[in-house]
Protein backbone atom coordinates (compact mmCIF):
# COMPACT_ATOMS: atom_id res chain seq x y z
CA UNK A 1 0.00 0.00 0.00
CA UNK A 2 1.09 3.59 -0.68
CA UNK A 3 0.34 6.68 1.36
CA UNK A 4 0.18 10.00 -0.50
CA UNK A 5 0.37 13.15 1.63
CA UNK A 6 -1.01 15.94 -0.55
CA UNK A 7 -0.75 19.66 0.18
CA UNK A 8 -3.14 21.99 -1.62
CA UNK A 9 -2.46 25.71 -1.19
CA UNK A 10 -3.86 28.87 -2.67
CA UNK A 11 -1.68 30.58 -5.29
CA UNK A 12 0.15 33.64 -3.92
CA UNK A 13 -1.90 36.03 -6.06
CA UNK A 14 -5.24 34.70 -4.79
CA UNK A 15 -6.99 36.46 -1.88
CA UNK A 16 -7.60 34.17 1.10
CA UNK A 17 -10.83 35.30 2.83
CA UNK A 18 -10.63 32.42 5.30
CA UNK A 19 -7.10 33.46 6.17
CA UNK A 20 -8.23 37.07 6.69
CA UNK A 21 -11.03 35.89 9.00
CA UNK A 22 -8.62 33.80 11.09
CA UNK A 23 -6.16 36.71 11.23
CA UNK A 24 -8.90 39.00 12.57
CA UNK A 25 -9.86 36.39 15.19
CA UNK A 26 -6.24 36.11 16.28
CA UNK A 27 -6.06 39.90 16.57
CA UNK A 28 -9.10 39.82 18.83
CA UNK A 29 -7.28 37.21 20.96
CA UNK A 30 -4.67 39.88 21.51
CA UNK A 31 -2.19 38.61 18.90
CA UNK A 32 -1.98 41.98 17.11
CA UNK A 33 1.41 41.05 15.62
CA UNK A 34 -0.07 38.37 13.35
CA UNK A 35 0.86 39.77 9.94
CA UNK A 36 -0.82 37.27 7.61
CA UNK A 37 -2.57 33.87 7.64
CA UNK A 38 -2.80 31.51 4.63
CA UNK A 39 -4.95 28.38 4.87
CA UNK A 40 -4.61 25.21 2.77
CA UNK A 41 -5.51 21.51 2.85
CA UNK A 42 -3.44 18.51 3.86
CA UNK A 43 -4.82 15.18 2.64
CA UNK A 44 -3.67 11.63 3.32
CA UNK A 45 -4.75 9.19 0.62
CA UNK A 46 -4.08 5.45 1.01
CA UNK A 47 -3.76 3.50 -2.25
CA UNK A 48 -4.05 -0.32 -2.49
CA UNK A 49 -2.84 -2.76 -5.21
CA UNK A 50 -0.50 -0.38 -7.05
CA UNK A 51 3.22 0.01 -7.63
CA UNK A 52 5.01 3.36 -7.15
CA UNK A 53 4.65 4.43 -10.78
CA UNK A 54 0.91 3.72 -10.82
CA UNK A 55 0.47 5.45 -7.46
CA UNK A 56 2.30 8.51 -8.80
CA UNK A 57 0.03 8.65 -11.86
CA UNK A 58 -3.10 8.21 -9.75
CA UNK A 59 -2.13 10.98 -7.34
CA UNK A 60 -1.51 13.42 -10.18
CA UNK A 61 -4.82 12.52 -11.80
CA UNK A 62 -6.81 12.92 -8.56
CA UNK A 63 -5.16 16.29 -7.84
CA UNK A 64 -5.81 17.62 -11.32
CA UNK A 65 -9.37 16.27 -11.59
CA UNK A 66 -10.71 16.68 -8.06
CA UNK A 67 -8.52 17.82 -5.19
CA UNK A 68 -6.93 21.03 -6.51
CA UNK A 69 -8.53 23.82 -8.50
CA UNK A 70 -5.92 24.54 -11.19
CA UNK A 71 -7.00 28.19 -11.54
CA UNK A 72 -6.53 29.14 -7.88
CA UNK A 73 -4.53 26.39 -6.21
CA UNK A 74 -1.14 24.69 -6.32
CA UNK A 75 -0.53 21.13 -5.14
CA UNK A 76 2.47 19.07 -4.16
CA UNK A 77 2.67 15.59 -2.66
CA UNK A 78 4.89 13.07 -0.91
CA UNK A 79 4.54 9.36 -1.61
CA UNK A 80 5.64 6.61 0.78
CA UNK A 81 5.15 2.86 0.88
CA UNK A 82 3.35 1.71 4.04
CA UNK A 83 2.67 -1.83 5.26
CA UNK B 1 9.49 37.86 11.28
CA UNK B 2 8.61 34.22 11.95
CA UNK B 3 6.59 31.86 9.78
CA UNK B 4 4.69 29.08 11.55
CA UNK B 5 3.47 26.21 9.39
CA UNK B 6 0.72 24.51 11.38
CA UNK B 7 -0.81 21.12 10.58
CA UNK B 8 -4.19 20.33 12.13
CA UNK B 9 -5.39 16.75 11.67
CA UNK B 10 -8.29 14.71 12.97
CA UNK B 11 -7.45 12.21 15.73
CA UNK B 12 -7.26 8.62 14.45
CA UNK B 13 -10.39 7.59 16.36
CA UNK B 14 -12.52 10.37 14.84
CA UNK B 15 -14.65 9.62 11.77
CA UNK B 16 -13.83 11.86 8.79
CA UNK B 17 -17.05 12.40 6.78
CA UNK B 18 -15.26 14.77 4.39
CA UNK B 19 -12.64 12.12 3.79
CA UNK B 20 -15.34 9.52 3.12
CA UNK B 21 -16.99 11.87 0.61
CA UNK B 22 -13.71 12.45 -1.23
CA UNK B 23 -13.01 8.70 -1.24
CA UNK B 24 -16.39 8.04 -2.86
CA UNK B 25 -15.72 10.72 -5.48
CA UNK B 26 -12.36 9.17 -6.27
CA UNK B 27 -14.03 5.77 -6.64
CA UNK B 28 -16.45 7.30 -9.14
CA UNK B 29 -13.43 8.62 -11.04
CA UNK B 30 -12.41 4.99 -11.43
CA UNK B 31 -9.86 4.94 -8.60
CA UNK B 32 -11.48 1.96 -6.87
CA UNK B 33 -8.20 1.12 -5.09
CA UNK B 34 -8.36 4.22 -2.89
CA UNK B 35 -8.52 2.62 0.55
CA UNK B 36 -8.93 5.68 2.79
CA UNK B 37 -8.79 9.50 2.71
CA UNK B 38 -8.08 11.74 5.73
CA UNK B 39 -8.37 15.51 5.39
CA UNK B 40 -6.70 18.15 7.57
CA UNK B 41 -5.64 21.79 7.49
CA UNK B 42 -2.28 23.37 6.73
CA UNK B 43 -1.94 26.98 7.91
CA UNK B 44 0.86 29.47 7.40
CA UNK B 45 0.91 32.21 10.05
CA UNK B 46 3.36 35.11 9.80
CA UNK B 47 4.32 36.73 13.11
CA UNK B 48 5.93 40.18 13.42
CA UNK B 49 7.95 41.78 16.27
CA UNK B 50 8.67 38.60 18.25
CA UNK B 51 11.65 36.46 19.13
CA UNK B 52 11.59 32.66 18.74
CA UNK B 53 10.45 31.98 22.29
CA UNK B 54 7.55 34.43 22.04
CA UNK B 55 6.60 33.06 18.61
CA UNK B 56 6.57 29.54 20.03
CA UNK B 57 4.28 30.59 22.89
CA UNK B 58 1.96 32.47 20.54
CA UNK B 59 1.63 29.53 18.15
CA UNK B 60 0.73 27.15 20.97
CA UNK B 61 -1.82 29.62 22.34
CA UNK B 62 -3.49 30.17 18.94
CA UNK B 63 -3.64 26.42 18.30
CA UNK B 64 -5.17 25.66 21.68
CA UNK B 65 -7.60 28.59 21.67
CA UNK B 66 -8.68 28.82 18.04
CA UNK B 67 -7.09 26.68 15.34
CA UNK B 68 -7.40 23.12 16.71
CA UNK B 69 -10.33 21.54 18.50
CA UNK B 70 -8.65 19.66 21.38
CA UNK B 71 -11.40 17.05 21.56
CA UNK B 72 -11.16 15.90 17.93
CA UNK B 73 -7.94 17.27 16.49
CA UNK B 74 -4.17 17.10 16.92
CA UNK B 75 -1.79 19.87 15.87
CA UNK B 76 1.90 20.14 15.19
CA UNK B 77 3.90 23.05 13.79
CA UNK B 78 7.21 24.11 12.30
CA UNK B 79 8.68 27.53 13.03
CA UNK B 80 11.19 29.32 10.82
CA UNK B 81 12.62 32.84 10.75
CA UNK B 82 11.88 34.64 7.49
CA UNK B 83 13.13 38.04 6.30
Coordinates of N, CA and C in Angstrom, one line a residue:
Chain A
X1 N 0.8 -1.2 0.0 CA 0.0 0.0 0.0 C 0.9 1.3 0.0
X2 N 0.4 2.3 -0.7 CA 1.1 3.6 -0.7 C 0.3 4.6 0.0
X3 N 1.0 5.5 0.7 CA 0.3 6.7 1.4 C 0.8 8.0 0.7
X4 N -0.2 8.7 0.1 CA 0.2 10.0 -0.5 C -0.2 11.1 0.5
X5 N 0.7 12.0 0.8 CA 0.4 13.2 1.6 C 0.4 14.3 0.7
X6 N -0.8 14.9 0.5 CA -1.0 15.9 -0.5 C -1.3 17.3 0.1
X7 N -0.5 18.3 -0.3 CA -0.7 19.7 0.2 C -1.3 20.5 -0.9
X8 N -2.5 21.1 -0.7 CA -3.1 22.0 -1.6 C -3.2 23.4 -1.0
X9 N -2.5 24.3 -1.7 CA -2.5 25.7 -1.2 C -2.9 26.7 -2.2
X10 N -3.4 27.8 -1.7 CA -3.9 28.9 -2.7 C -2.6 29.5 -3.3
X11 N -2.8 29.9 -4.6 CA -1.7 30.6 -5.3 C -1.5 31.9 -4.6
X12 N -0.2 32.4 -4.6 CA 0.2 33.6 -3.9 C -0.8 34.8 -4.3
X13 N -1.1 34.9 -5.6 CA -1.9 36.0 -6.1 C -3.4 36.0 -5.6
X14 N -3.8 34.9 -5.1 CA -5.2 34.7 -4.8 C -5.5 35.2 -3.4
X15 N -6.6 36.0 -3.2 CA -7.0 36.5 -1.9 C -7.5 35.3 -1.1
X16 N -7.2 35.3 0.2 CA -7.6 34.2 1.1 C -8.6 34.7 2.2
X17 N -9.9 34.7 1.9 CA -10.8 35.3 2.8 C -10.9 34.5 4.2
X18 N -10.7 33.2 4.1 CA -10.6 32.4 5.3 C -9.4 32.8 6.2
X19 N -8.3 33.0 5.5 CA -7.1 33.5 6.2 C -7.3 34.8 6.8
X20 N -8.0 35.7 6.1 CA -8.2 37.1 6.7 C -9.1 36.9 7.9
X21 N -10.1 36.1 7.9 CA -11.0 35.9 9.0 C -10.3 35.3 10.2
X22 N -9.4 34.4 10.0 CA -8.6 33.8 11.1 C -7.7 34.9 11.6
X23 N -7.1 35.6 10.8 CA -6.2 36.7 11.2 C -6.9 37.7 12.2
X24 N -8.1 38.1 11.7 CA -8.9 39.0 12.6 C -9.3 38.4 13.9
X25 N -9.6 37.1 13.9 CA -9.9 36.4 15.2 C -8.6 36.4 16.1
X26 N -7.5 36.1 15.5 CA -6.2 36.1 16.3 C -6.0 37.5 16.9
X27 N -6.2 38.5 16.1 CA -6.1 39.9 16.6 C -7.0 40.1 17.8
X28 N -8.2 39.6 17.7 CA -9.1 39.8 18.8 C -8.7 39.0 20.0
X29 N -7.8 38.0 19.8 CA -7.3 37.2 21.0 C -6.1 37.9 21.6
X30 N -5.8 39.1 21.0 CA -4.7 39.9 21.5 C -3.4 39.7 20.7
X31 N -3.4 38.9 19.7 CA -2.2 38.6 18.9 C -2.2 39.6 17.7
X32 N -2.0 40.9 18.1 CA -2.0 42.0 17.1 C -0.8 41.8 16.1
X33 N 0.2 41.1 16.5 CA 1.4 41.0 15.6 C 1.3 40.0 14.6
X34 N 0.1 39.3 14.4 CA -0.1 38.4 13.3 C -0.2 39.2 12.1
X35 N 0.7 39.0 11.2 CA 0.9 39.8 9.9 C 0.0 39.2 8.8
X36 N 0.0 37.9 8.7 CA -0.8 37.3 7.6 C -1.1 35.8 8.0
X37 N -2.2 35.3 7.5 CA -2.6 33.9 7.6 C -3.0 33.3 6.3
X38 N -2.4 32.2 5.9 CA -2.8 31.5 4.6 C -3.2 30.1 5.0
X39 N -4.4 29.7 4.5 CA -4.9 28.4 4.9 C -5.0 27.5 3.7
X40 N -4.5 26.2 3.8 CA -4.6 25.2 2.8 C -5.1 23.9 3.3
X41 N -5.1 22.9 2.5 CA -5.5 21.5 2.8 C -4.3 20.6 2.9
X42 N -4.4 19.6 3.8 CA -3.4 18.5 3.9 C -4.3 17.2 3.8
X43 N -4.0 16.4 2.8 CA -4.8 15.2 2.6 C -3.9 14.0 2.7
X44 N -4.4 12.9 3.4 CA -3.7 11.6 3.3 C -4.6 10.7 2.5
X45 N -4.0 10.1 1.5 CA -4.8 9.2 0.6 C -4.0 7.9 0.6
X46 N -4.7 6.8 1.0 CA -4.1 5.5 1.0 C -4.5 4.7 -0.2
X47 N -3.5 4.2 -1.0 CA -3.8 3.5 -2.3 C -3.3 2.0 -2.2
X48 N -4.3 1.1 -2.5 CA -4.0 -0.3 -2.5 C -3.6 -0.8 -3.9
X49 N -3.1 -2.0 -4.0 CA -2.8 -2.8 -5.2 C -2.2 -1.9 -6.3
X50 N -1.2 -1.1 -6.0 CA -0.5 -0.4 -7.1 C 1.0 -0.4 -6.8
X51 N 1.8 -0.2 -7.9 CA 3.2 0.0 -7.6 C 3.5 1.5 -7.6
X52 N 4.7 1.9 -7.4 CA 5.0 3.4 -7.2 C 4.6 4.2 -8.4
X53 N 4.9 3.7 -9.6 CA 4.6 4.4 -10.8 C 3.1 4.7 -11.0
X54 N 2.4 3.6 -10.7 CA 0.9 3.7 -10.8 C 0.4 4.7 -9.8
X55 N 0.9 4.6 -8.6 CA 0.5 5.5 -7.5 C 0.7 6.9 -7.8
X56 N 1.9 7.2 -8.4 CA 2.3 8.5 -8.8 C 1.3 9.1 -9.8
X57 N 1.0 8.2 -10.8 CA 0.0 8.7 -11.9 C -1.4 8.9 -11.3
X58 N -1.8 8.0 -10.3 CA -3.1 8.2 -9.7 C -3.2 9.5 -8.9
X59 N -2.1 9.8 -8.2 CA -2.1 11.0 -7.3 C -2.2 12.2 -8.2
X60 N -1.5 12.2 -9.3 CA -1.5 13.4 -10.2 C -2.9 13.6 -10.8
X61 N -3.5 12.5 -11.2 CA -4.8 12.5 -11.8 C -5.8 13.0 -10.8
X62 N -5.8 12.5 -9.5 CA -6.8 12.9 -8.6 C -6.6 14.4 -8.2
X63 N -5.4 14.9 -8.2 CA -5.2 16.3 -7.8 C -5.7 17.1 -9.0
X64 N -5.4 16.8 -10.2 CA -5.8 17.6 -11.3 C -7.3 17.6 -11.6
X65 N -7.9 16.4 -11.3 CA -9.4 16.3 -11.6 C -10.3 16.6 -10.4
X66 N -9.8 16.5 -9.2 CA -10.7 16.7 -8.1 C -10.2 17.5 -6.9
X67 N -9.0 17.3 -6.5 CA -8.5 17.8 -5.2 C -8.0 19.3 -5.3
X68 N -7.5 19.7 -6.4 CA -6.9 21.0 -6.5 C -7.6 21.8 -7.7
X69 N -8.0 23.0 -7.4 CA -8.5 23.8 -8.5 C -7.4 24.5 -9.2
X70 N -7.1 24.1 -10.5 CA -5.9 24.5 -11.2 C -5.9 26.1 -11.4
X71 N -7.0 26.7 -11.3 CA -7.0 28.2 -11.5 C -6.5 28.9 -10.3
X72 N -6.8 28.4 -9.1 CA -6.5 29.1 -7.9 C -5.5 28.4 -7.0
X73 N -5.3 27.1 -7.2 CA -4.5 26.4 -6.2 C -3.3 25.7 -6.8
X74 N -2.3 25.5 -6.0 CA -1.1 24.7 -6.3 C -1.2 23.4 -5.5
X75 N -0.6 22.3 -6.0 CA -0.5 21.1 -5.1 C 0.9 20.6 -5.2
X76 N 1.3 19.9 -4.1 CA 2.5 19.1 -4.2 C 2.2 17.9 -3.3
X77 N 3.0 16.8 -3.4 CA 2.7 15.6 -2.7 C 3.9 14.8 -2.3
X78 N 3.8 14.0 -1.3 CA 4.9 13.1 -0.9 C 4.3 11.7 -1.0
X79 N 5.1 10.7 -1.4 CA 4.5 9.4 -1.6 C 5.4 8.4 -0.8
X80 N 4.8 7.6 0.0 CA 5.6 6.6 0.8 C 4.9 5.3 0.8
X81 N 5.7 4.2 0.8 CA 5.1 2.9 0.9 C 4.9 2.6 2.4
X82 N 3.7 2.1 2.6 CA 3.3 1.7 4.0 C 2.9 0.3 4.1
X83 N 3.0 -0.4 5.2 CA 2.7 -1.8 5.3 C 1.2 -2.1 5.0
Chain B
X1 N 10.8 38.5 11.4 CA 9.5 37.9 11.3 C 9.6 36.3 11.3
X2 N 8.6 35.7 11.9 CA 8.6 34.2 12.0 C 7.4 33.7 11.1
X3 N 7.7 32.5 10.5 CA 6.6 31.9 9.8 C 6.3 30.5 10.5
X4 N 5.1 30.4 10.9 CA 4.7 29.1 11.6 C 3.9 28.3 10.5
X5 N 4.3 27.1 10.2 CA 3.5 26.2 9.4 C 2.8 25.2 10.3
X6 N 1.5 25.3 10.4 CA 0.7 24.5 11.4 C -0.1 23.5 10.7
X7 N 0.0 22.2 11.1 CA -0.8 21.1 10.6 C -1.8 20.7 11.6
X8 N -3.1 20.8 11.2 CA -4.2 20.3 12.1 C -4.9 19.1 11.5
X9 N -4.8 18.0 12.2 CA -5.4 16.8 11.7 C -6.4 16.1 12.6
X10 N -7.3 15.4 12.1 CA -8.3 14.7 13.0 C -7.6 13.6 13.7
X11 N -8.0 13.4 15.0 CA -7.4 12.2 15.7 C -7.9 10.9 15.0
X12 N -7.0 9.9 15.1 CA -7.3 8.6 14.4 C -8.7 8.1 14.7
X13 N -9.1 8.2 16.0 CA -10.4 7.6 16.4 C -11.6 8.3 15.8
X14 N -11.4 9.5 15.3 CA -12.5 10.4 14.8 C -12.9 10.1 13.4
X15 N -14.2 9.8 13.1 CA -14.7 9.6 11.8 C -14.4 10.9 10.9
X16 N -14.1 10.7 9.7 CA -13.8 11.9 8.8 C -14.8 11.9 7.6
X17 N -16.0 12.4 7.8 CA -17.0 12.4 6.8 C -16.6 13.1 5.5
X18 N -15.8 14.1 5.6 CA -15.3 14.8 4.4 C -14.3 13.8 3.6
X19 N -13.5 13.1 4.4 CA -12.6 12.1 3.8 C -13.4 11.0 3.1
X20 N -14.5 10.6 3.7 CA -15.3 9.5 3.1 C -15.9 10.0 1.8
X21 N -16.4 11.3 1.8 CA -17.0 11.9 0.6 C -16.0 11.9 -0.5
X22 N -14.7 12.4 -0.2 CA -13.7 12.4 -1.2 C -13.4 11.0 -1.7
X23 N -13.3 10.1 -0.8 CA -13.0 8.7 -1.2 C -14.1 8.2 -2.2
X24 N -15.3 8.5 -1.9 CA -16.4 8.0 -2.9 C -16.3 8.7 -4.2
X25 N -15.9 10.0 -4.2 CA -15.7 10.7 -5.5 C -14.6 10.1 -6.3
X26 N -13.5 9.8 -5.6 CA -12.4 9.2 -6.3 C -12.7 7.8 -6.8
X27 N -13.5 7.1 -6.1 CA -14.0 5.8 -6.6 C -14.8 6.0 -7.9
X28 N -15.6 7.0 -7.9 CA -16.4 7.3 -9.1 C -15.6 7.8 -10.3
X29 N -14.4 8.2 -10.0 CA -13.4 8.6 -11.0 C -12.7 7.4 -11.6
X30 N -13.1 6.2 -11.0 CA -12.4 5.0 -11.4 C -11.3 4.5 -10.6
X31 N -11.0 5.3 -9.5 CA -9.9 4.9 -8.6 C -10.4 4.1 -7.5
X32 N -10.8 2.9 -7.8 CA -11.5 2.0 -6.9 C -10.5 1.5 -5.8
X33 N -9.2 1.6 -6.1 CA -8.2 1.1 -5.1 C -7.9 2.1 -4.0
X34 N -8.6 3.3 -4.0 CA -8.4 4.2 -2.9 C -9.0 3.6 -1.6
X35 N -8.1 3.4 -0.6 CA -8.5 2.6 0.6 C -9.1 3.6 1.6
X36 N -8.5 4.7 1.8 CA -8.9 5.7 2.8 C -8.4 7.1 2.4
X37 N -9.2 8.1 2.9 CA -8.8 9.5 2.7 C -9.0 10.2 4.0
X38 N -8.0 10.9 4.5 CA -8.1 11.7 5.7 C -7.7 13.2 5.4
X39 N -8.6 14.1 5.8 CA -8.4 15.5 5.4 C -8.1 16.4 6.6
X40 N -7.0 17.2 6.5 CA -6.7 18.2 7.6 C -6.4 19.5 7.0
X41 N -6.0 20.4 7.9 CA -5.6 21.8 7.5 C -4.1 22.1 7.6
X42 N -3.7 22.9 6.7 CA -2.3 23.4 6.7 C -2.4 24.9 6.7
X43 N -1.9 25.5 7.8 CA -1.9 27.0 7.9 C -0.5 27.5 7.9
X44 N -0.4 28.7 7.3 CA 0.9 29.5 7.4 C 0.5 30.8 8.1
X45 N 1.2 31.0 9.3 CA 0.9 32.2 10.0 C 2.2 33.0 10.2
X46 N 2.2 34.3 9.8 CA 3.4 35.1 9.8 C 3.3 36.0 11.0
X47 N 4.3 36.0 11.8 CA 4.3 36.7 13.1 C 5.4 37.8 13.1
X48 N 5.0 39.0 13.4 CA 5.9 40.2 13.4 C 6.4 40.4 14.8
X49 N 7.5 41.2 15.0 CA 8.0 41.8 16.3 C 8.0 40.8 17.4
X50 N 8.5 39.6 17.2 CA 8.7 38.6 18.3 C 10.0 37.9 18.1
X51 N 10.5 37.3 19.3 CA 11.6 36.5 19.1 C 11.1 35.0 19.1
X52 N 12.0 34.0 19.0 CA 11.6 32.7 18.7 C 10.7 32.2 19.9
X53 N 11.2 32.5 21.1 CA 10.5 32.0 22.3 C 9.0 32.5 22.3
X54 N 8.9 33.8 22.0 CA 7.6 34.4 22.0 C 6.7 33.8 20.9
X55 N 7.3 33.6 19.8 CA 6.6 33.1 18.6 C 6.1 31.7 19.0
X56 N 6.9 30.9 19.6 CA 6.6 29.5 20.0 C 5.3 29.6 21.0
X57 N 5.4 30.5 21.9 CA 4.3 30.6 22.9 C 3.0 31.0 22.2
X58 N 3.1 32.0 21.2 CA 2.0 32.5 20.5 C 1.3 31.4 19.7
X59 N 2.2 30.6 19.0 CA 1.6 29.5 18.2 C 0.9 28.5 19.0
X60 N 1.4 28.1 20.1 CA 0.7 27.2 21.0 C -0.6 27.7 21.5
X61 N -0.6 29.0 21.8 CA -1.8 29.6 22.3 C -2.9 29.7 21.3
X62 N -2.5 30.1 20.0 CA -3.5 30.2 18.9 C -4.0 28.8 18.5
X63 N -3.2 27.8 18.6 CA -3.6 26.4 18.3 C -4.6 26.0 19.3
X64 N -4.3 26.2 20.6 CA -5.2 25.7 21.7 C -6.5 26.5 21.8
X65 N -6.4 27.8 21.5 CA -7.6 28.6 21.7 C -8.5 28.7 20.4
X66 N -7.9 28.5 19.2 CA -8.7 28.8 18.0 C -8.5 27.8 16.9
X67 N -7.3 27.4 16.6 CA -7.1 26.7 15.3 C -7.4 25.2 15.4
X68 N -7.2 24.6 16.6 CA -7.4 23.1 16.7 C -8.4 22.8 17.8
X69 N -9.3 22.0 17.5 CA -10.3 21.5 18.5 C -9.7 20.4 19.3
X70 N -9.4 20.7 20.6 CA -8.6 19.7 21.4 C -9.4 18.3 21.5
X71 N -10.7 18.3 21.4 CA -11.4 17.1 21.6 C -11.2 16.1 20.4
X72 N -11.2 16.7 19.2 CA -11.2 15.9 17.9 C -9.9 16.0 17.1
X73 N -9.1 17.0 17.4 CA -7.9 17.3 16.5 C -6.6 17.3 17.2
X74 N -5.6 16.9 16.5 CA -4.2 17.1 16.9 C -3.6 18.3 16.1
X75 N -2.5 18.9 16.7 CA -1.8 19.9 15.9 C -0.3 19.7 16.1
X76 N 0.4 20.0 15.1 CA 1.9 20.1 15.2 C 2.3 21.3 14.3
X77 N 3.5 21.9 14.6 CA 3.9 23.0 13.8 C 5.4 23.1 13.6
X78 N 5.8 23.8 12.6 CA 7.2 24.1 12.3 C 7.4 25.6 12.3
X79 N 8.5 26.1 12.9 CA 8.7 27.5 13.0 C 10.0 27.9 12.3
X80 N 9.9 28.9 11.5 CA 11.2 29.3 10.8 C 11.2 30.8 10.8
X81 N 12.5 31.4 10.9 CA 12.6 32.8 10.8 C 12.6 33.2 9.3
X82 N 11.9 34.2 8.9 CA 11.9 34.6 7.5 C 12.2 36.1 7.5
X83 N 12.7 36.6 6.3 CA 13.1 38.0 6.3 C 11.9 39.0 6.4

